[in-house]
């Protein structure tokens, strides 16, 4: 199993540009999570999907952030427009239904200049 | 308001000695706790967990202790090895299969 796959691994963009991060969860996992890691706030949950449906998006910082899961094997996190304070490492994780131990991807390091 | 806190941002330990990483939580609804380990440029990986019905869980060199009355858990690594140098995250969940709330992490450095 290839694990959770995220792309790109690194993204540098200018302030105001749209950024799209991608995630392919582990096959058969029904729950998908987007996390953001910063020095100040550690690992914070942005949004949680179960069976492709958003269950909790209370962690999404503002309307500039949106996430979709069009099918069981793909999710995107979009930031439009991006700002320098969005610079962070963004992780995607997935779990089978009923599990708590999430499996993480390698993350996307986003730098907004 | 951080519901899971790791008050020590870093810890340095000599190889062969015990490493103790601490974690406090405020939400009494949490009943399942996990530790994750993270190396640079990699995602966090699951290390060990404990249910609130237990006060100790052991897996090789790693032991997690839970003190529910104090809302405190700790991870003991003994003996510590240089390969254990990483950032350790404490996480909590309200029940199995639910989403995780993470602490801010503690960077462990094990010196040879």
PDB file of C-alpha atoms in Angstrom:
ATOM      1  CA  UNK A   1       0.000   0.000   0.000  1.00  0.00           C
ATOM      2  CA  UNK A   2       1.392   3.386  -1.014  1.00  0.00           C
ATOM      3  CA  UNK A   3      -0.069   5.182   1.971  1.00  0.00           C
ATOM      4  CA  UNK A   4      -1.667   8.610   1.861  1.00  0.00           C
ATOM      5  CA  UNK A   5      -0.315  10.536  -1.118  1.00  0.00           C
ATOM      6  CA  UNK A   6      -0.160  14.311  -1.148  1.00  0.00           C
ATOM      7  CA  UNK A   7       0.854  16.649  -3.930  1.00  0.00           C
ATOM      8  CA  UNK A   8       2.711  18.824  -4.413  1.00  0.00           C
ATOM      9  CA  UNK A   9       5.345  18.272  -1.695  1.00  0.00           C
ATOM     10  CA  UNK A  10       6.379  21.900  -1.879  1.00  0.00           C
ATOM     11  CA  UNK A  11       4.533  24.940  -3.174  1.00  0.00           C
ATOM     12  CA  UNK A  12       5.782  28.514  -3.353  1.00  0.00           C
ATOM     13  CA  UNK A  13       3.299  31.083  -4.505  1.00  0.00           C
ATOM     14  CA  UNK A  14       2.763  34.803  -4.460  1.00  0.00           C
ATOM     15  CA  UNK A  15       0.264  36.485  -2.207  1.00  0.00           C
ATOM     16  CA  UNK A  16      -3.148  36.673  -3.832  1.00  0.00           C
ATOM     17  CA  UNK A  17      -2.719  33.572  -5.960  1.00  0.00           C
ATOM     18  CA  UNK A  18      -4.935  30.506  -5.731  1.00  0.00           C
ATOM     19  CA  UNK A  19      -3.357  27.389  -4.256  1.00  0.00           C
ATOM     20  CA  UNK A  20      -4.724  23.848  -4.534  1.00  0.00           C
ATOM     21  CA  UNK A  21      -3.396  21.004  -2.438  1.00  0.00           C
ATOM     22  CA  UNK A  22      -4.268  17.422  -3.327  1.00  0.00           C
ATOM     23  CA  UNK A  23      -4.673  14.214  -1.385  1.00  0.00           C
ATOM     24  CA  UNK A  24      -5.255  10.581  -2.244  1.00  0.00           C
ATOM     25  CA  UNK A  25      -6.274   8.616   0.869  1.00  0.00           C
ATOM     26  CA  UNK A  26      -5.472   4.986   1.485  1.00  0.00           C
ATOM     27  CA  UNK A  27      -7.856   2.768  -0.465  1.00  0.00           C
ATOM     28  CA  UNK A  28     -10.750   1.604   1.703  1.00  0.00           C
ATOM     29  CA  UNK A  29     -10.400   4.370   4.268  1.00  0.00           C
ATOM     30  CA  UNK A  30     -13.697   6.170   4.772  1.00  0.00           C
ATOM     31  CA  UNK A  31     -12.538   9.147   6.818  1.00  0.00           C
ATOM     32  CA  UNK A  32     -10.243  11.916   5.585  1.00  0.00           C
ATOM     33  CA  UNK A  33      -8.759  14.787   7.511  1.00  0.00           C
ATOM     34  CA  UNK A  34      -6.871  17.958   6.565  1.00  0.00           C
ATOM     35  CA  UNK A  35      -4.470  19.321   9.188  1.00  0.00           C
ATOM     36  CA  UNK A  36      -2.194  22.349   9.241  1.00  0.00           C
ATOM     37  CA  UNK A  37       1.061  22.497  11.173  1.00  0.00           C
ATOM     38  CA  UNK A  38       2.560  25.815  12.278  1.00  0.00           C
ATOM     39  CA  UNK A  39       5.120  26.712  14.898  1.00  0.00           C
ATOM     40  CA  UNK A  40       2.596  28.735  16.849  1.00  0.00           C
ATOM     41  CA  UNK A  41      -0.388  26.361  16.803  1.00  0.00           C
ATOM     42  CA  UNK A  42       1.103  22.927  16.275  1.00  0.00           C
ATOM     43  CA  UNK A  43      -1.146  20.477  14.399  1.00  0.00           C
ATOM     44  CA  UNK A  44      -4.658  21.837  14.000  1.00  0.00           C
ATOM     45  CA  UNK A  45      -7.588  20.092  12.309  1.00  0.00           C
ATOM     46  CA  UNK A  46      -9.058  22.065   9.426  1.00  0.00           C
ATOM     47  CA  UNK A  47     -11.797  19.757   8.124  1.00  0.00           C
ATOM     48  CA  UNK A  48     -12.984  16.161   8.446  1.00  0.00           C
ATOM     49  CA  UNK A  49     -14.826  14.107   5.803  1.00  0.00           C
ATOM     50  CA  UNK A  50     -16.594  10.810   6.316  1.00  0.00           C
ATOM     51  CA  UNK A  51     -17.740   8.872   3.245  1.00  0.00           C
ATOM     52  CA  UNK A  52     -16.927  11.946   1.136  1.00  0.00           C
ATOM     53  CA  UNK A  53     -19.228  14.202   3.174  1.00  0.00           C
ATOM     54  CA  UNK A  54     -17.801  17.098   5.220  1.00  0.00           C
ATOM     55  CA  UNK A  55     -18.621  16.374   8.868  1.00  0.00           C
ATOM     56  CA  UNK A  56     -16.763  19.134  10.703  1.00  0.00           C
ATOM     57  CA  UNK A  57     -15.217  22.190   9.071  1.00  0.00           C
ATOM     58  CA  UNK A  58     -15.066  24.343  12.186  1.00  0.00           C
ATOM     59  CA  UNK A  59     -11.283  24.443  11.935  1.00  0.00           C
ATOM     60  CA  UNK A  60     -11.241  26.100   8.521  1.00  0.00           C
ATOM     61  CA  UNK A  61      -9.740  29.493   9.339  1.00  0.00           C
ATOM     62  CA  UNK A  62     -11.810  31.655   6.995  1.00  0.00           C
ATOM     63  CA  UNK A  63     -13.758  31.727   3.763  1.00  0.00           C
ATOM     64  CA  UNK A  64     -10.579  31.821   1.728  1.00  0.00           C
ATOM     65  CA  UNK A  65     -10.206  28.136   2.550  1.00  0.00           C
ATOM     66  CA  UNK A  66     -12.368  25.466   0.938  1.00  0.00           C
ATOM     67  CA  UNK A  67     -12.131  21.676   0.708  1.00  0.00           C
ATOM     68  CA  UNK A  68     -13.819  19.100  -1.465  1.00  0.00           C
ATOM     69  CA  UNK A  69     -13.947  15.343  -1.686  1.00  0.00           C
ATOM     70  CA  UNK A  70     -15.598  14.475  -5.004  1.00  0.00           C
ATOM     71  CA  UNK A  71     -14.975  10.755  -4.573  1.00  0.00           C
ATOM     72  CA  UNK A  72     -13.491   8.258  -2.139  1.00  0.00           C
ATOM     73  CA  UNK A  73     -10.022   8.477  -3.629  1.00  0.00           C
ATOM     74  CA  UNK A  74      -9.410  12.210  -3.949  1.00  0.00           C
ATOM     75  CA  UNK A  75      -9.655  15.409  -1.945  1.00  0.00           C
ATOM     76  CA  UNK A  76      -8.510  18.985  -2.464  1.00  0.00           C
ATOM     77  CA  UNK A  77      -7.844  21.900  -0.159  1.00  0.00           C
ATOM     78  CA  UNK A  78      -7.975  25.267  -1.882  1.00  0.00           C
ATOM     79  CA  UNK A  79      -6.854  28.663  -0.646  1.00  0.00           C
ATOM     80  CA  UNK A  80      -8.039  31.649  -2.649  1.00  0.00           C
ATOM     81  CA  UNK A  81      -6.580  34.216  -2.340  1.00  0.00           C
ATOM     82  CA  UNK A  82      -3.496  33.037  -0.475  1.00  0.00           C
ATOM     83  CA  UNK A  83      -1.771  35.204   2.149  1.00  0.00           C
ATOM     84  CA  UNK A  84       1.709  34.985   3.750  1.00  0.00           C
ATOM     85  CA  UNK A  85       0.144  33.833   7.052  1.00  0.00           C
ATOM     86  CA  UNK A  86      -1.119  30.732   5.278  1.00  0.00           C
ATOM     87  CA  UNK A  87       2.478  29.512   5.043  1.00  0.00           C
ATOM     88  CA  UNK A  88       2.576  26.173   6.854  1.00  0.00           C
ATOM     89  CA  UNK A  89       2.807  22.440   6.295  1.00  0.00           C
ATOM     90  CA  UNK A  90      -0.551  20.962   5.340  1.00  0.00           C
ATOM     91  CA  UNK A  91      -1.180  17.291   6.078  1.00  0.00           C
ATOM     92  CA  UNK A  92      -3.848  14.965   4.838  1.00  0.00           C
ATOM     93  CA  UNK A  93      -4.709  11.857   6.870  1.00  0.00           C
ATOM     94  CA  UNK A  94      -7.133   8.974   6.474  1.00  0.00           C
ATOM     95  CA  UNK A  95      -8.600   6.216   8.627  1.00  0.00           C
ATOM     96  CA  UNK A  96     -10.921   3.261   8.171  1.00  0.00           C
ATOM     97  CA  UNK A  97     -14.349   3.777   9.678  1.00  0.00           C
ATOM     98  CA  UNK A  98     -14.293   3.321  13.447  1.00  0.00           C
ATOM     99  CA  UNK A  99     -10.528   3.752  13.765  1.00  0.00           C
ATOM    100  CA  UNK A 100      -8.913   6.583  15.652  1.00  0.00           C
ATOM    101  CA  UNK A 101      -5.294   6.077  14.585  1.00  0.00           C
ATOM    102  CA  UNK A 102      -4.974   8.283  11.529  1.00  0.00           C
ATOM    103  CA  UNK A 103      -2.456   7.581   8.766  1.00  0.00           C
ATOM    104  CA  UNK A 104      -0.764  10.747   7.550  1.00  0.00           C
ATOM    105  CA  UNK A 105       0.671  11.752   4.220  1.00  0.00           C
ATOM    106  CA  UNK A 106       4.073  13.373   3.945  1.00  0.00           C
ATOM    107  CA  UNK A 107       2.576  16.849   3.821  1.00  0.00           C
ATOM    108  CA  UNK A 108       2.723  19.855   1.513  1.00  0.00           C
ATOM    109  CA  UNK A 109       4.974  22.699   2.591  1.00  0.00           C
ATOM    110  CA  UNK A 110       3.298  25.898   1.431  1.00  0.00           C
ATOM    111  CA  UNK A 111       5.162  29.187   1.288  1.00  0.00           C
ATOM    112  CA  UNK A 112       3.267  32.322   0.341  1.00  0.00           C
ATOM    113  CA  UNK A 113       5.532  35.278  -0.438  1.00  0.00           C
TER     114      UNK A 113
ATOM    115  CA  UNK B   1      -8.445  27.518  23.613  1.00  0.00           C
ATOM    116  CA  UNK B   2      -6.051  24.574  23.424  1.00  0.00           C
ATOM    117  CA  UNK B   3      -7.708  21.432  24.757  1.00  0.00           C
ATOM    118  CA  UNK B   4      -4.494  19.402  24.548  1.00  0.00           C
ATOM    119  CA  UNK B   5      -1.256  20.968  25.747  1.00  0.00           C
ATOM    120  CA  UNK B   6       2.347  19.917  25.680  1.00  0.00           C
ATOM    121  CA  UNK B   7       4.071  22.483  27.856  1.00  0.00           C
ATOM    122  CA  UNK B   8       7.643  21.493  27.053  1.00  0.00           C
ATOM    123  CA  UNK B   9       8.590  22.497  23.515  1.00  0.00           C
ATOM    124  CA  UNK B  10      11.846  20.568  23.723  1.00  0.00           C
ATOM    125  CA  UNK B  11      13.638  17.912  25.745  1.00  0.00           C
ATOM    126  CA  UNK B  12      17.247  16.751  25.621  1.00  0.00           C
ATOM    127  CA  UNK B  13      18.240  13.335  26.994  1.00  0.00           C
ATOM    128  CA  UNK B  14      21.402  11.249  27.010  1.00  0.00           C
ATOM    129  CA  UNK B  15      21.357   7.987  25.088  1.00  0.00           C
ATOM    130  CA  UNK B  16      20.381   5.072  27.350  1.00  0.00           C
ATOM    131  CA  UNK B  17      18.494   7.244  29.823  1.00  0.00           C
ATOM    132  CA  UNK B  18      14.737   7.603  30.178  1.00  0.00           C
ATOM    133  CA  UNK B  19      12.796  10.205  28.183  1.00  0.00           C
ATOM    134  CA  UNK B  20       9.543  11.438  29.708  1.00  0.00           C
ATOM    135  CA  UNK B  21       7.210  13.505  27.572  1.00  0.00           C
ATOM    136  CA  UNK B  22       4.170  15.068  29.182  1.00  0.00           C
ATOM    137  CA  UNK B  23       0.726  16.067  27.975  1.00  0.00           C
ATOM    138  CA  UNK B  24      -2.255  17.716  29.678  1.00  0.00           C
ATOM    139  CA  UNK B  25      -5.832  17.964  28.485  1.00  0.00           C
ATOM    140  CA  UNK B  26      -8.827  19.972  29.596  1.00  0.00           C
ATOM    141  CA  UNK B  27     -11.804  18.245  27.962  1.00  0.00           C
ATOM    142  CA  UNK B  28     -13.174  15.509  30.243  1.00  0.00           C
ATOM    143  CA  UNK B  29     -15.006  14.015  27.257  1.00  0.00           C
ATOM    144  CA  UNK B  30     -11.726  12.748  25.801  1.00  0.00           C
ATOM    145  CA  UNK B  31     -11.471   9.016  26.343  1.00  0.00           C
ATOM    146  CA  UNK B  32      -8.813   7.824  23.911  1.00  0.00           C
ATOM    147  CA  UNK B  33      -5.278   9.147  23.758  1.00  0.00           C
ATOM    148  CA  UNK B  34      -2.463   8.655  21.293  1.00  0.00           C
ATOM    149  CA  UNK B  35       1.157   9.578  20.755  1.00  0.00           C
ATOM    150  CA  UNK B  36       2.560  10.296  17.329  1.00  0.00           C
ATOM    151  CA  UNK B  37       6.175  10.643  16.285  1.00  0.00           C
ATOM    152  CA  UNK B  38       7.283  12.962  13.505  1.00  0.00           C
ATOM    153  CA  UNK B  39      10.602  13.140  11.694  1.00  0.00           C
ATOM    154  CA  UNK B  40      11.510  16.201   9.581  1.00  0.00           C
ATOM    155  CA  UNK B  41       9.911  16.277   6.120  1.00  0.00           C
ATOM    156  CA  UNK B  42       7.661  13.337   6.987  1.00  0.00           C
ATOM    157  CA  UNK B  43       4.109  13.001   8.216  1.00  0.00           C
ATOM    158  CA  UNK B  44       3.362  12.012  11.824  1.00  0.00           C
ATOM    159  CA  UNK B  45       3.294   8.267  12.460  1.00  0.00           C
ATOM    160  CA  UNK B  46       1.264   6.533  15.135  1.00  0.00           C
ATOM    161  CA  UNK B  47       3.325   5.306  18.082  1.00  0.00           C
ATOM    162  CA  UNK B  48       1.130   4.120  20.947  1.00  0.00           C
ATOM    163  CA  UNK B  49      -2.340   4.682  22.369  1.00  0.00           C
ATOM    164  CA  UNK B  50      -4.309   4.235  25.570  1.00  0.00           C
ATOM    165  CA  UNK B  51      -7.992   4.027  26.350  1.00  0.00           C
ATOM    166  CA  UNK B  52      -9.439   5.825  29.347  1.00  0.00           C
ATOM    167  CA  UNK B  53     -10.340   2.485  30.939  1.00  0.00           C
ATOM    168  CA  UNK B  54      -6.615   1.836  31.428  1.00  0.00           C
ATOM    169  CA  UNK B  55      -3.901   3.710  33.231  1.00  0.00           C
ATOM    170  CA  UNK B  56      -0.909   2.160  31.459  1.00  0.00           C
ATOM    171  CA  UNK B  57      -0.075   0.699  28.088  1.00  0.00           C
ATOM    172  CA  UNK B  58       3.309  -0.685  27.124  1.00  0.00           C
ATOM    173  CA  UNK B  59       4.872  -1.496  23.766  1.00  0.00           C
ATOM    174  CA  UNK B  60       8.543  -2.403  23.875  1.00  0.00           C
ATOM    175  CA  UNK B  61      10.568   0.618  24.962  1.00  0.00           C
ATOM    176  CA  UNK B  62       7.471   2.856  24.938  1.00  0.00           C
ATOM    177  CA  UNK B  63       4.990   3.154  27.813  1.00  0.00           C
ATOM    178  CA  UNK B  64       2.093   5.569  28.083  1.00  0.00           C
ATOM    179  CA  UNK B  65       0.611   6.431  31.467  1.00  0.00           C
ATOM    180  CA  UNK B  66      -2.792   8.047  31.946  1.00  0.00           C
ATOM    181  CA  UNK B  67      -3.921   9.901  35.064  1.00  0.00           C
ATOM    182  CA  UNK B  68      -7.575  10.740  34.438  1.00  0.00           C
ATOM    183  CA  UNK B  69      -8.118  12.642  37.663  1.00  0.00           C
ATOM    184  CA  UNK B  70      -5.239  14.969  36.790  1.00  0.00           C
ATOM    185  CA  UNK B  71      -6.112  14.976  33.065  1.00  0.00           C
ATOM    186  CA  UNK B  72      -2.498  14.133  32.375  1.00  0.00           C
ATOM    187  CA  UNK B  73      -0.685  11.575  30.297  1.00  0.00           C
ATOM    188  CA  UNK B  74       2.955  10.859  29.748  1.00  0.00           C
ATOM    189  CA  UNK B  75       5.104   8.886  27.351  1.00  0.00           C
ATOM    190  CA  UNK B  76       8.152   7.097  28.722  1.00  0.00           C
ATOM    191  CA  UNK B  77      10.903   5.907  26.413  1.00  0.00           C
ATOM    192  CA  UNK B  78      13.482   3.664  27.995  1.00  0.00           C
ATOM    193  CA  UNK B  79      16.221   3.285  27.059  1.00  0.00           C
ATOM    194  CA  UNK B  80      16.326   6.313  24.767  1.00  0.00           C
ATOM    195  CA  UNK B  81      18.166   5.940  21.473  1.00  0.00           C
ATOM    196  CA  UNK B  82      19.468   8.577  19.040  1.00  0.00           C
ATOM    197  CA  UNK B  83      16.915   7.354  16.480  1.00  0.00           C
ATOM    198  CA  UNK B  84      14.169   8.453  18.869  1.00  0.00           C
ATOM    199  CA  UNK B  85      15.088  12.085  18.169  1.00  0.00           C
ATOM    200  CA  UNK B  86      11.921  13.529  16.653  1.00  0.00           C
ATOM    201  CA  UNK B  87       8.909  15.680  17.473  1.00  0.00           C
ATOM    202  CA  UNK B  88       6.319  13.857  19.574  1.00  0.00           C
ATOM    203  CA  UNK B  89       2.664  14.858  19.445  1.00  0.00           C
ATOM    204  CA  UNK B  90       0.073  13.940  22.001  1.00  0.00           C
ATOM    205  CA  UNK B  91      -3.492  13.571  20.654  1.00  0.00           C
ATOM    206  CA  UNK B  92      -6.934  12.931  22.137  1.00  0.00           C
ATOM    207  CA  UNK B  93     -10.285  11.774  20.852  1.00  0.00           C
ATOM    208  CA  UNK B  94     -13.799  11.805  22.315  1.00  0.00           C
ATOM    209  CA  UNK B  95     -14.413   8.229  21.272  1.00  0.00           C
ATOM    210  CA  UNK B  96     -12.989   5.640  18.970  1.00  0.00           C
ATOM    211  CA  UNK B  97     -13.372   6.567  15.337  1.00  0.00           C
ATOM    212  CA  UNK B  98     -13.615  10.248  16.049  1.00  0.00           C
ATOM    213  CA  UNK B  99     -11.300  13.041  15.010  1.00  0.00           C
ATOM    214  CA  UNK B 100      -8.108  13.823  16.878  1.00  0.00           C
ATOM    215  CA  UNK B 101      -7.129  16.982  18.748  1.00  0.00           C
ATOM    216  CA  UNK B 102      -3.366  17.414  18.891  1.00  0.00           C
ATOM    217  CA  UNK B 103      -1.018  19.130  21.277  1.00  0.00           C
ATOM    218  CA  UNK B 104       1.697  21.481  20.065  1.00  0.00           C
ATOM    219  CA  UNK B 105       4.441  18.858  20.101  1.00  0.00           C
ATOM    220  CA  UNK B 106       7.683  18.299  22.016  1.00  0.00           C
ATOM    221  CA  UNK B 107      11.005  18.030  20.211  1.00  0.00           C
ATOM    222  CA  UNK B 108      13.072  15.224  21.730  1.00  0.00           C
ATOM    223  CA  UNK B 109      16.815  15.171  21.181  1.00  0.00           C
ATOM    224  CA  UNK B 110      18.689  12.057  22.287  1.00  0.00           C
ATOM    225  CA  UNK B 111      22.406  12.680  22.484  1.00  0.00           C
ATOM    226  CA  UNK B 112      24.856   9.823  21.786  1.00  0.00           C
TER     227      UNK B 112
END
